[in-house]
mmCIF file of C-alpha atoms and ligand atoms in Angstrom:
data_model
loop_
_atom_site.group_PDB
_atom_site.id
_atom_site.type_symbol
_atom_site.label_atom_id
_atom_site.label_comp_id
_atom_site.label_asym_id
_atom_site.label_seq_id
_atom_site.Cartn_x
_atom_site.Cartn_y
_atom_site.Cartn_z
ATOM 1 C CA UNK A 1 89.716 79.044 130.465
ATOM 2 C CA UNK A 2 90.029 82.701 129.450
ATOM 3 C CA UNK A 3 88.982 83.389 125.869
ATOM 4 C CA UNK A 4 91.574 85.619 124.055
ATOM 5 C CA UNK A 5 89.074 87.590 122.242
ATOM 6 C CA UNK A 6 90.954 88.430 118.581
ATOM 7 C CA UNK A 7 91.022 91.351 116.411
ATOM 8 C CA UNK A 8 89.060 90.883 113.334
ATOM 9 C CA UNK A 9 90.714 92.066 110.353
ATOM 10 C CA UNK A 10 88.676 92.563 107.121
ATOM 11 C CA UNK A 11 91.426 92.646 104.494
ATOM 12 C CA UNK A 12 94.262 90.886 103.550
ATOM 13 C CA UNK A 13 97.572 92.293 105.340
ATOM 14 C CA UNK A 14 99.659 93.493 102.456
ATOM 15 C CA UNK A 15 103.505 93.261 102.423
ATOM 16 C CA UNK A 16 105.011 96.430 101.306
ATOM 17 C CA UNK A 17 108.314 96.519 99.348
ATOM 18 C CA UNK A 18 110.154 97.594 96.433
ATOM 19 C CA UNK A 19 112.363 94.644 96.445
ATOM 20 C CA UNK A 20 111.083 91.306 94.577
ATOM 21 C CA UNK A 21 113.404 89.229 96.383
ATOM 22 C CA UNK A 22 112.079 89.817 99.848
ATOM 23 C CA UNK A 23 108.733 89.274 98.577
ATOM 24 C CA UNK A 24 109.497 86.080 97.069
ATOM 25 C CA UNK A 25 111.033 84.802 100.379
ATOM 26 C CA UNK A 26 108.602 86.125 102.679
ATOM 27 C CA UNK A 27 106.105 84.017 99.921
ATOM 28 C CA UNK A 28 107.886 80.721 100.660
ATOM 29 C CA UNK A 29 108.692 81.028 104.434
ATOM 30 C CA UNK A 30 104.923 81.444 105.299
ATOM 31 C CA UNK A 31 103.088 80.314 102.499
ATOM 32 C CA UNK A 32 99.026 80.492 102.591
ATOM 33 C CA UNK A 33 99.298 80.295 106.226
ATOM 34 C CA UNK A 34 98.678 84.303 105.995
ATOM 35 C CA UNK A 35 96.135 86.234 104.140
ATOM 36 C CA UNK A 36 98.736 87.841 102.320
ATOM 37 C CA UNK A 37 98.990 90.485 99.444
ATOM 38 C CA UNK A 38 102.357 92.677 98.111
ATOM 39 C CA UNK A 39 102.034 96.250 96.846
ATOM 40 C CA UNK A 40 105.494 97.036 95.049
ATOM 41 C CA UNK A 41 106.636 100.575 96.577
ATOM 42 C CA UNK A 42 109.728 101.696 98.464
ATOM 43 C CA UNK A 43 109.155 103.825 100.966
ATOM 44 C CA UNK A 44 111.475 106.220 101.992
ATOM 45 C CA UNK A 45 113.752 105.027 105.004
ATOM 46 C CA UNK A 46 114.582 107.794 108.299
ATOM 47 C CA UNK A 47 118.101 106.995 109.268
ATOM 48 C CA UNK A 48 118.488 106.049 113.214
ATOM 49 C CA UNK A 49 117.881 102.589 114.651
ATOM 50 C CA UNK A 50 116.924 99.970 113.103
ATOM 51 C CA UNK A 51 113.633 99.415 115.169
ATOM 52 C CA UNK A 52 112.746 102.876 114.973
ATOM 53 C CA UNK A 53 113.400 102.870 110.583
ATOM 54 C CA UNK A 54 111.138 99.837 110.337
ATOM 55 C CA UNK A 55 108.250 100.992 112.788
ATOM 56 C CA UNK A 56 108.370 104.497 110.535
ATOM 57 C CA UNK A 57 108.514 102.489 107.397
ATOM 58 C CA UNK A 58 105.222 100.609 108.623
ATOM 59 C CA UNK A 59 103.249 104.103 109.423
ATOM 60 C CA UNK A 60 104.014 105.437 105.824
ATOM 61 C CA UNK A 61 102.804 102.154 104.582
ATOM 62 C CA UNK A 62 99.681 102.136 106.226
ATOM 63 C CA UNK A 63 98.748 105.358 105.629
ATOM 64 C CA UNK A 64 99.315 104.842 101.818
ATOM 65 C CA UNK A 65 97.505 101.139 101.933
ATOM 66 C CA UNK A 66 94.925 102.406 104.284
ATOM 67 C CA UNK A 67 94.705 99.054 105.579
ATOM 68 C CA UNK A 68 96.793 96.466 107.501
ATOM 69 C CA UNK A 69 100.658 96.444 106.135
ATOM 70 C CA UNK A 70 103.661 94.051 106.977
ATOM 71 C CA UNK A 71 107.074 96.210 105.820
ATOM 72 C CA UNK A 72 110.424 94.807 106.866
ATOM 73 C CA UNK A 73 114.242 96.496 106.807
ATOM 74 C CA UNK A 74 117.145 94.608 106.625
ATOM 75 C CA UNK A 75 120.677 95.426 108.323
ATOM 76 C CA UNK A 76 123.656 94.138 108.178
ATOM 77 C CA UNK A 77 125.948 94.564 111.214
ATOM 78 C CA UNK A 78 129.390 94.023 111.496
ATOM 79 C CA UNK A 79 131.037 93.567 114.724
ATOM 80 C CA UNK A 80 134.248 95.307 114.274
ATOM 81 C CA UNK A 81 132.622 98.296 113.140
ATOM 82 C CA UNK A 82 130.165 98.555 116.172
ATOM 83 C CA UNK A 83 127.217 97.066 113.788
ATOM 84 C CA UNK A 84 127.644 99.126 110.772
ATOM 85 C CA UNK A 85 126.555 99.221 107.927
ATOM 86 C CA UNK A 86 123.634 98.129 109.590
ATOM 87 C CA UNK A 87 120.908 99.829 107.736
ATOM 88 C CA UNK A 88 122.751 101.506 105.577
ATOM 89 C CA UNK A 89 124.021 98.349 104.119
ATOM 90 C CA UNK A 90 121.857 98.618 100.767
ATOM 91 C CA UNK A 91 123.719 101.753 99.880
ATOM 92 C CA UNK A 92 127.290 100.495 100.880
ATOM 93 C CA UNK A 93 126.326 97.512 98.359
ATOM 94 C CA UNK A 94 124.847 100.025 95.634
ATOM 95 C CA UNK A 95 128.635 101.986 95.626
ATOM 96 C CA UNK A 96 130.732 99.297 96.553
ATOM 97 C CA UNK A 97 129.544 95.872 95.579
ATOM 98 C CA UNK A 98 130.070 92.996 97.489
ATOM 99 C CA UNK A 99 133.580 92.913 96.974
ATOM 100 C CA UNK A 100 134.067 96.248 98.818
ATOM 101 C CA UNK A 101 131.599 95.278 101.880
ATOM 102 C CA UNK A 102 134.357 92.458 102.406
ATOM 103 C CA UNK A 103 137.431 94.743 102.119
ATOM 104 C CA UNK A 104 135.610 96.835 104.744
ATOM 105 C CA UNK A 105 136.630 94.373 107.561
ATOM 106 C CA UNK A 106 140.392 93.786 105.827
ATOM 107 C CA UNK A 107 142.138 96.258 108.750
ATOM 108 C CA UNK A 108 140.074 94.369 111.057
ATOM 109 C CA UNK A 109 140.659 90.578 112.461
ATOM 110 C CA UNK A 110 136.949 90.257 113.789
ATOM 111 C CA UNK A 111 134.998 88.933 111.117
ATOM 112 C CA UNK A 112 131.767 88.605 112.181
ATOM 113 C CA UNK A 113 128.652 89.821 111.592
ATOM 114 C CA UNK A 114 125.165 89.292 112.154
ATOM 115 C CA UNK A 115 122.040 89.910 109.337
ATOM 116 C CA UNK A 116 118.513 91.351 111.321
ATOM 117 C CA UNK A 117 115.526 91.785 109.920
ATOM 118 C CA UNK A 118 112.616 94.080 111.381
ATOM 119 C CA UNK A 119 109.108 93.340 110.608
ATOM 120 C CA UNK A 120 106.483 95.881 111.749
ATOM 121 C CA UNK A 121 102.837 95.138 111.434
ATOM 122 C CA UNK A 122 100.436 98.328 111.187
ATOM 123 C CA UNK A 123 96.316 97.611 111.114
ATOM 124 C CA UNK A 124 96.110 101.234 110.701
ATOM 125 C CA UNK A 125 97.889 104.516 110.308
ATOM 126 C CA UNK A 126 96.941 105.338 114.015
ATOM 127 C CA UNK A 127 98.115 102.555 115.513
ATOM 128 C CA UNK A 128 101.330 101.837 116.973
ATOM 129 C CA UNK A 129 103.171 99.370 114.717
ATOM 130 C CA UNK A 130 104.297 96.039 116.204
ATOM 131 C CA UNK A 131 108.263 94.953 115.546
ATOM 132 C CA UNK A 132 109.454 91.771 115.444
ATOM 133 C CA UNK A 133 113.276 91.264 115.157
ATOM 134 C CA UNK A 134 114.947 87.873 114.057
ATOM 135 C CA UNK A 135 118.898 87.547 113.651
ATOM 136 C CA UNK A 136 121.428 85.330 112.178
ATOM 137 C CA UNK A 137 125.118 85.365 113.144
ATOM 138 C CA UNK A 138 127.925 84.284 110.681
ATOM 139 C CA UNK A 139 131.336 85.595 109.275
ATOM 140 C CA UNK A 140 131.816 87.608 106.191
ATOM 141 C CA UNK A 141 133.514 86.308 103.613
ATOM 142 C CA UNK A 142 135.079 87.082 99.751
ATOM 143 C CA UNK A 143 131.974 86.889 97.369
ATOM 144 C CA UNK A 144 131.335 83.136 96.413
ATOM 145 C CA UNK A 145 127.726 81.923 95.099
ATOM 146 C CA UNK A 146 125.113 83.269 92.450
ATOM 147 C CA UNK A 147 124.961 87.539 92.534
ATOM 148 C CA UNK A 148 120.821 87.601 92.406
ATOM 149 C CA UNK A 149 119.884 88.830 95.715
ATOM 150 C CA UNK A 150 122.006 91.273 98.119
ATOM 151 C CA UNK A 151 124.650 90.733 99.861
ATOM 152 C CA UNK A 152 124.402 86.938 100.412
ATOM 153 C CA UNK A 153 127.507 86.201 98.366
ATOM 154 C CA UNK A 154 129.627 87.664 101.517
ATOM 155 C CA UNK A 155 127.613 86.236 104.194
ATOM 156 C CA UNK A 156 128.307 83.182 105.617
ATOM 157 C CA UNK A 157 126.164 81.789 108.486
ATOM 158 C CA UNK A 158 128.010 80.015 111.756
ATOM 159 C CA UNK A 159 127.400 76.222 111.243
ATOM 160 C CA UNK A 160 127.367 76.904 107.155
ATOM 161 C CA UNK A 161 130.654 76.215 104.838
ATOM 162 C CA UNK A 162 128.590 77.954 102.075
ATOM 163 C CA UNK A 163 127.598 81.390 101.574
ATOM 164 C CA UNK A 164 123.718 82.407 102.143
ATOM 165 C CA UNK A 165 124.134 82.797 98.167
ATOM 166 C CA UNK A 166 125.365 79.156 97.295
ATOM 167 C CA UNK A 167 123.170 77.640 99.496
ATOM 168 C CA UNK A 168 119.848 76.160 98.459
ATOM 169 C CA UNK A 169 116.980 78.577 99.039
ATOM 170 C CA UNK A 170 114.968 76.133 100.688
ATOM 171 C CA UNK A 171 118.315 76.035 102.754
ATOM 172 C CA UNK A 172 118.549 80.107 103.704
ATOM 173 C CA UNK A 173 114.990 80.275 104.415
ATOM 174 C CA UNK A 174 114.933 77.838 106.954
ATOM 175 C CA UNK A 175 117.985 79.870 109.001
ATOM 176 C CA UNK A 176 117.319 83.497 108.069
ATOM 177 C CA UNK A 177 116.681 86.001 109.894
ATOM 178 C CA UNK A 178 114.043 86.867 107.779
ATOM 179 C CA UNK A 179 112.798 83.257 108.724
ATOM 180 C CA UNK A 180 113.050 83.947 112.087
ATOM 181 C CA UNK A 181 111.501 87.263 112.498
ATOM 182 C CA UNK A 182 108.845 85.790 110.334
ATOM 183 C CA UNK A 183 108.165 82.928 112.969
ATOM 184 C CA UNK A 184 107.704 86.120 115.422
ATOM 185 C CA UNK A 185 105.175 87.578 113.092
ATOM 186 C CA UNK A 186 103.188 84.956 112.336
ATOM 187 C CA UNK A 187 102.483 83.442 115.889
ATOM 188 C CA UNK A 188 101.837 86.854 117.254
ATOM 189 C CA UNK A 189 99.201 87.101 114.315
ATOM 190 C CA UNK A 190 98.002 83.782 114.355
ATOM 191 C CA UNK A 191 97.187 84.578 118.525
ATOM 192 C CA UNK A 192 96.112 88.053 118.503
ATOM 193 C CA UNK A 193 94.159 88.833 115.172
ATOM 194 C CA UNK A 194 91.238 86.293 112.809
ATOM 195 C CA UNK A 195 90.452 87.125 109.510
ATOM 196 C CA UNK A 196 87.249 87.746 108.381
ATOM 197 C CA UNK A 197 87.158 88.663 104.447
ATOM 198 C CA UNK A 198 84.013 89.489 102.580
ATOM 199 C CA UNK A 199 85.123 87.183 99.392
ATOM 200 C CA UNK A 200 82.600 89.281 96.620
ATOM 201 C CA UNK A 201 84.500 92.628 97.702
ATOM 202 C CA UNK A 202 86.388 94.614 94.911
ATOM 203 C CA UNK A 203 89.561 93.052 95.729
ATOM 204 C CA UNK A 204 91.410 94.482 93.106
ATOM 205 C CA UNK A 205 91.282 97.996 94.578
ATOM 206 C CA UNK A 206 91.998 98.932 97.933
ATOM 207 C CA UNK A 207 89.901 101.383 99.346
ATOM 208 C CA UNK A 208 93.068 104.046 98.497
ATOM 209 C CA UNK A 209 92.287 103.272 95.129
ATOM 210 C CA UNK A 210 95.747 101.583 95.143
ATOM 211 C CA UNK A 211 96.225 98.861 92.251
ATOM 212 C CA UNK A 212 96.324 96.381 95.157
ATOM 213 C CA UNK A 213 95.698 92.722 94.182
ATOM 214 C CA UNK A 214 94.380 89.382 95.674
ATOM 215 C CA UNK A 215 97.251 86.674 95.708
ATOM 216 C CA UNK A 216 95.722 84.279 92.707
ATOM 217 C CA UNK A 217 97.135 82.073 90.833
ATOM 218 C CA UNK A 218 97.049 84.422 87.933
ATOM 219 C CA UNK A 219 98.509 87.103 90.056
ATOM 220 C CA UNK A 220 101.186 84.755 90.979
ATOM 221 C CA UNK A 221 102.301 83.662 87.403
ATOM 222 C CA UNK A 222 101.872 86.805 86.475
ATOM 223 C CA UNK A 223 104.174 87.999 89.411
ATOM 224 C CA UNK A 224 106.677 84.878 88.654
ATOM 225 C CA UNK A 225 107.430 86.906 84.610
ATOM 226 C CA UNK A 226 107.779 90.239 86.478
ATOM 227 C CA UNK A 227 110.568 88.582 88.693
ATOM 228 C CA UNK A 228 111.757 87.368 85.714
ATOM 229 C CA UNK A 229 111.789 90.057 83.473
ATOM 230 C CA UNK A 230 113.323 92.022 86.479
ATOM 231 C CA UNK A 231 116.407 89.686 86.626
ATOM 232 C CA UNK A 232 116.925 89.764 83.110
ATOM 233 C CA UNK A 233 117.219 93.340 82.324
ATOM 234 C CA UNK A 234 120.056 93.266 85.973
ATOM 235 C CA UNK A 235 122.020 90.648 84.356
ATOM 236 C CA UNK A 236 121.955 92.475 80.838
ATOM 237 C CA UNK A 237 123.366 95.690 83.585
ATOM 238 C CA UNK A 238 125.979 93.685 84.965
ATOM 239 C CA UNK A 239 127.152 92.354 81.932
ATOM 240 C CA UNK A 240 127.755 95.914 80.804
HETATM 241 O O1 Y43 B 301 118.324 88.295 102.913
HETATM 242 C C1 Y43 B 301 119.027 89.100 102.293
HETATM 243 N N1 Y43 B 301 120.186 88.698 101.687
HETATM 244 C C2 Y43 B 301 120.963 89.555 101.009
HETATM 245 N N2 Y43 B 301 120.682 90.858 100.849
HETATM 246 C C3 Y43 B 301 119.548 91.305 101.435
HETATM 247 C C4 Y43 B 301 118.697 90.473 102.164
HETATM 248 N N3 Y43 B 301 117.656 91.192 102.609
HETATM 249 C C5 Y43 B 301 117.839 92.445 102.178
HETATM 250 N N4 Y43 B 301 118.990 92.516 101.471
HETATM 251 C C6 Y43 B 301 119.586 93.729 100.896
HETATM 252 C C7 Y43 B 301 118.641 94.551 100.079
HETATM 253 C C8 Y43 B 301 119.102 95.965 100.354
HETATM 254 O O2 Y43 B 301 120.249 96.244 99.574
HETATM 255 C C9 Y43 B 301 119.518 95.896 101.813
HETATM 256 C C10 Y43 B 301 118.408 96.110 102.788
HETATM 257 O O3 Y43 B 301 117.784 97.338 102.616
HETATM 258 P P1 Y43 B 301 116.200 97.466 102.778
HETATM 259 O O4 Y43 B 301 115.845 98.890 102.813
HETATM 260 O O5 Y43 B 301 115.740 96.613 103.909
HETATM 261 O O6 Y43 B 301 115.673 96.751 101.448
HETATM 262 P P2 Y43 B 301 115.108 97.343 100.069
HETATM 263 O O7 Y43 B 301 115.208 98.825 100.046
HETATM 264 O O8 Y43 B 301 115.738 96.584 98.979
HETATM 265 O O9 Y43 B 301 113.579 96.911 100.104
HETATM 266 P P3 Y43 B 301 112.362 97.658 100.868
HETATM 267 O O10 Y43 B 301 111.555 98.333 99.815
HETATM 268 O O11 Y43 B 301 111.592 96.544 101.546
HETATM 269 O O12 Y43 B 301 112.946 98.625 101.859
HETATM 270 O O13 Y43 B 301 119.975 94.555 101.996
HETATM 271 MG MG1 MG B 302 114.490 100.014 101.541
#
């Protein structure tokens, strides 16, 4: 049998993002099955495709981490309008909520849509980043569910009678397409790379002297308040 001889990785991949929600889904799809880590930054995003956005997102990241990143972008495409907003959907929900992504489609019959998200994995700045695309098709639909992550009060997934928001999270993350470009990711890492980790290393600092931590328990509690602070201060916003 032909050995597959696997890249040895020293560090921890780290998940760059400025969005806590992503992070805490990408923490419950995979679990510990990844050394993982999060550094809280958002990188600016080219316009273009969304393969090409993600792979540049990943380069940025790397060279910043100096180490081996994991960034993602999310789209969502609608149909009628030949797949916009597509990446651009973050800013059509920053002016127009989720009430005005669904009046969007109101000229148009054709209701459905699709969500993608783009990993890229980068072990280095010089290295070509990997991309791994998962999708999810469903209909979009007049807000219904809790308002605490995106636009998953309009989207509806084929199959579902609830919105990505009402259902369970358990629920979404087991039909995502962040679930299922996460699949991609992690048997293409679990084949192709082993990591090795020197456990007395200064963990706490990358070697870009980034405040980059160790996922701990500590870390994680820790992380768990931030989330919590975060939603706190959105829901005093919206109340305004
Ligand atoms: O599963 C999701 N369900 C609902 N909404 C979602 C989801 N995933 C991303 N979103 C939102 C966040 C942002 O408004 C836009 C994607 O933009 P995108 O640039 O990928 O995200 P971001 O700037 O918030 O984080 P990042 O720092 O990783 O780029 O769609
Ligand atoms: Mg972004």
């Amino acid at each position: 049998m032909a050995s597959v001889t696997k890249v040895v990785l020293s560090r921890p991949v780290t998940f760059v993002t400025g969005n806590a929600k992503k992070l805490e889904e990408v923490r419950s799809i995979l679990g510990h099955s990844l050394p993982l880590q999060s550094h809280k930054l958002d990188l600016p995003e080219l316009q273009g495709e969304p393969e090409a956005i993600s792979k540049e997102k990943a380069r940025l990241a790397a060279e910043k981490i100096k180490g081996p990143v994991l960034v993602e972008d999310t789209c969502l495409c609608f149909n009628a309008l030949k797949d916009l907003p597509g990446p651009y959907v973050k800013w059509f929900l920053d002016k127009l909520g989720n009430e005005g992504l669904n009046n969007m489609l109101m000229a148009y019959e054709d209701k459905s849509a699709y969500a993608l998200c783009v990993f890229s994995f980068a072990t280095d700045a010089d290295t070509e980043p990997e991309t791994f695309m998962g999708t999810t098709e469903g209909i979009i639909v007049p807000p219904r569910g809790p308002k605490d992550f995106g636009w998953d009060p309009v989207f509806q997934p084929d199959g579902y009678e609830q919105t990505f928001a009402e259902m369970p999270k358990e629920e979404k993350n087991k039909i995502s397409h962040r679930y299922r470009s996460l699949a991609k990711v992690k048997s293409h890492l679990e084949a192709n790379y082993e990591f090795d980790i020197p456990s007395e290393t200064d963990a706490n600092n990358d070697s870009a002297g980034n405040d980059v931590e160790k996922d701990t328990p500590k870390k994680r509690k820790r992380e768990e308040d931030d989330e919590a602070a975060h939603e706190e201060t959105k829901h005093k916003k919206e109340e305004k």
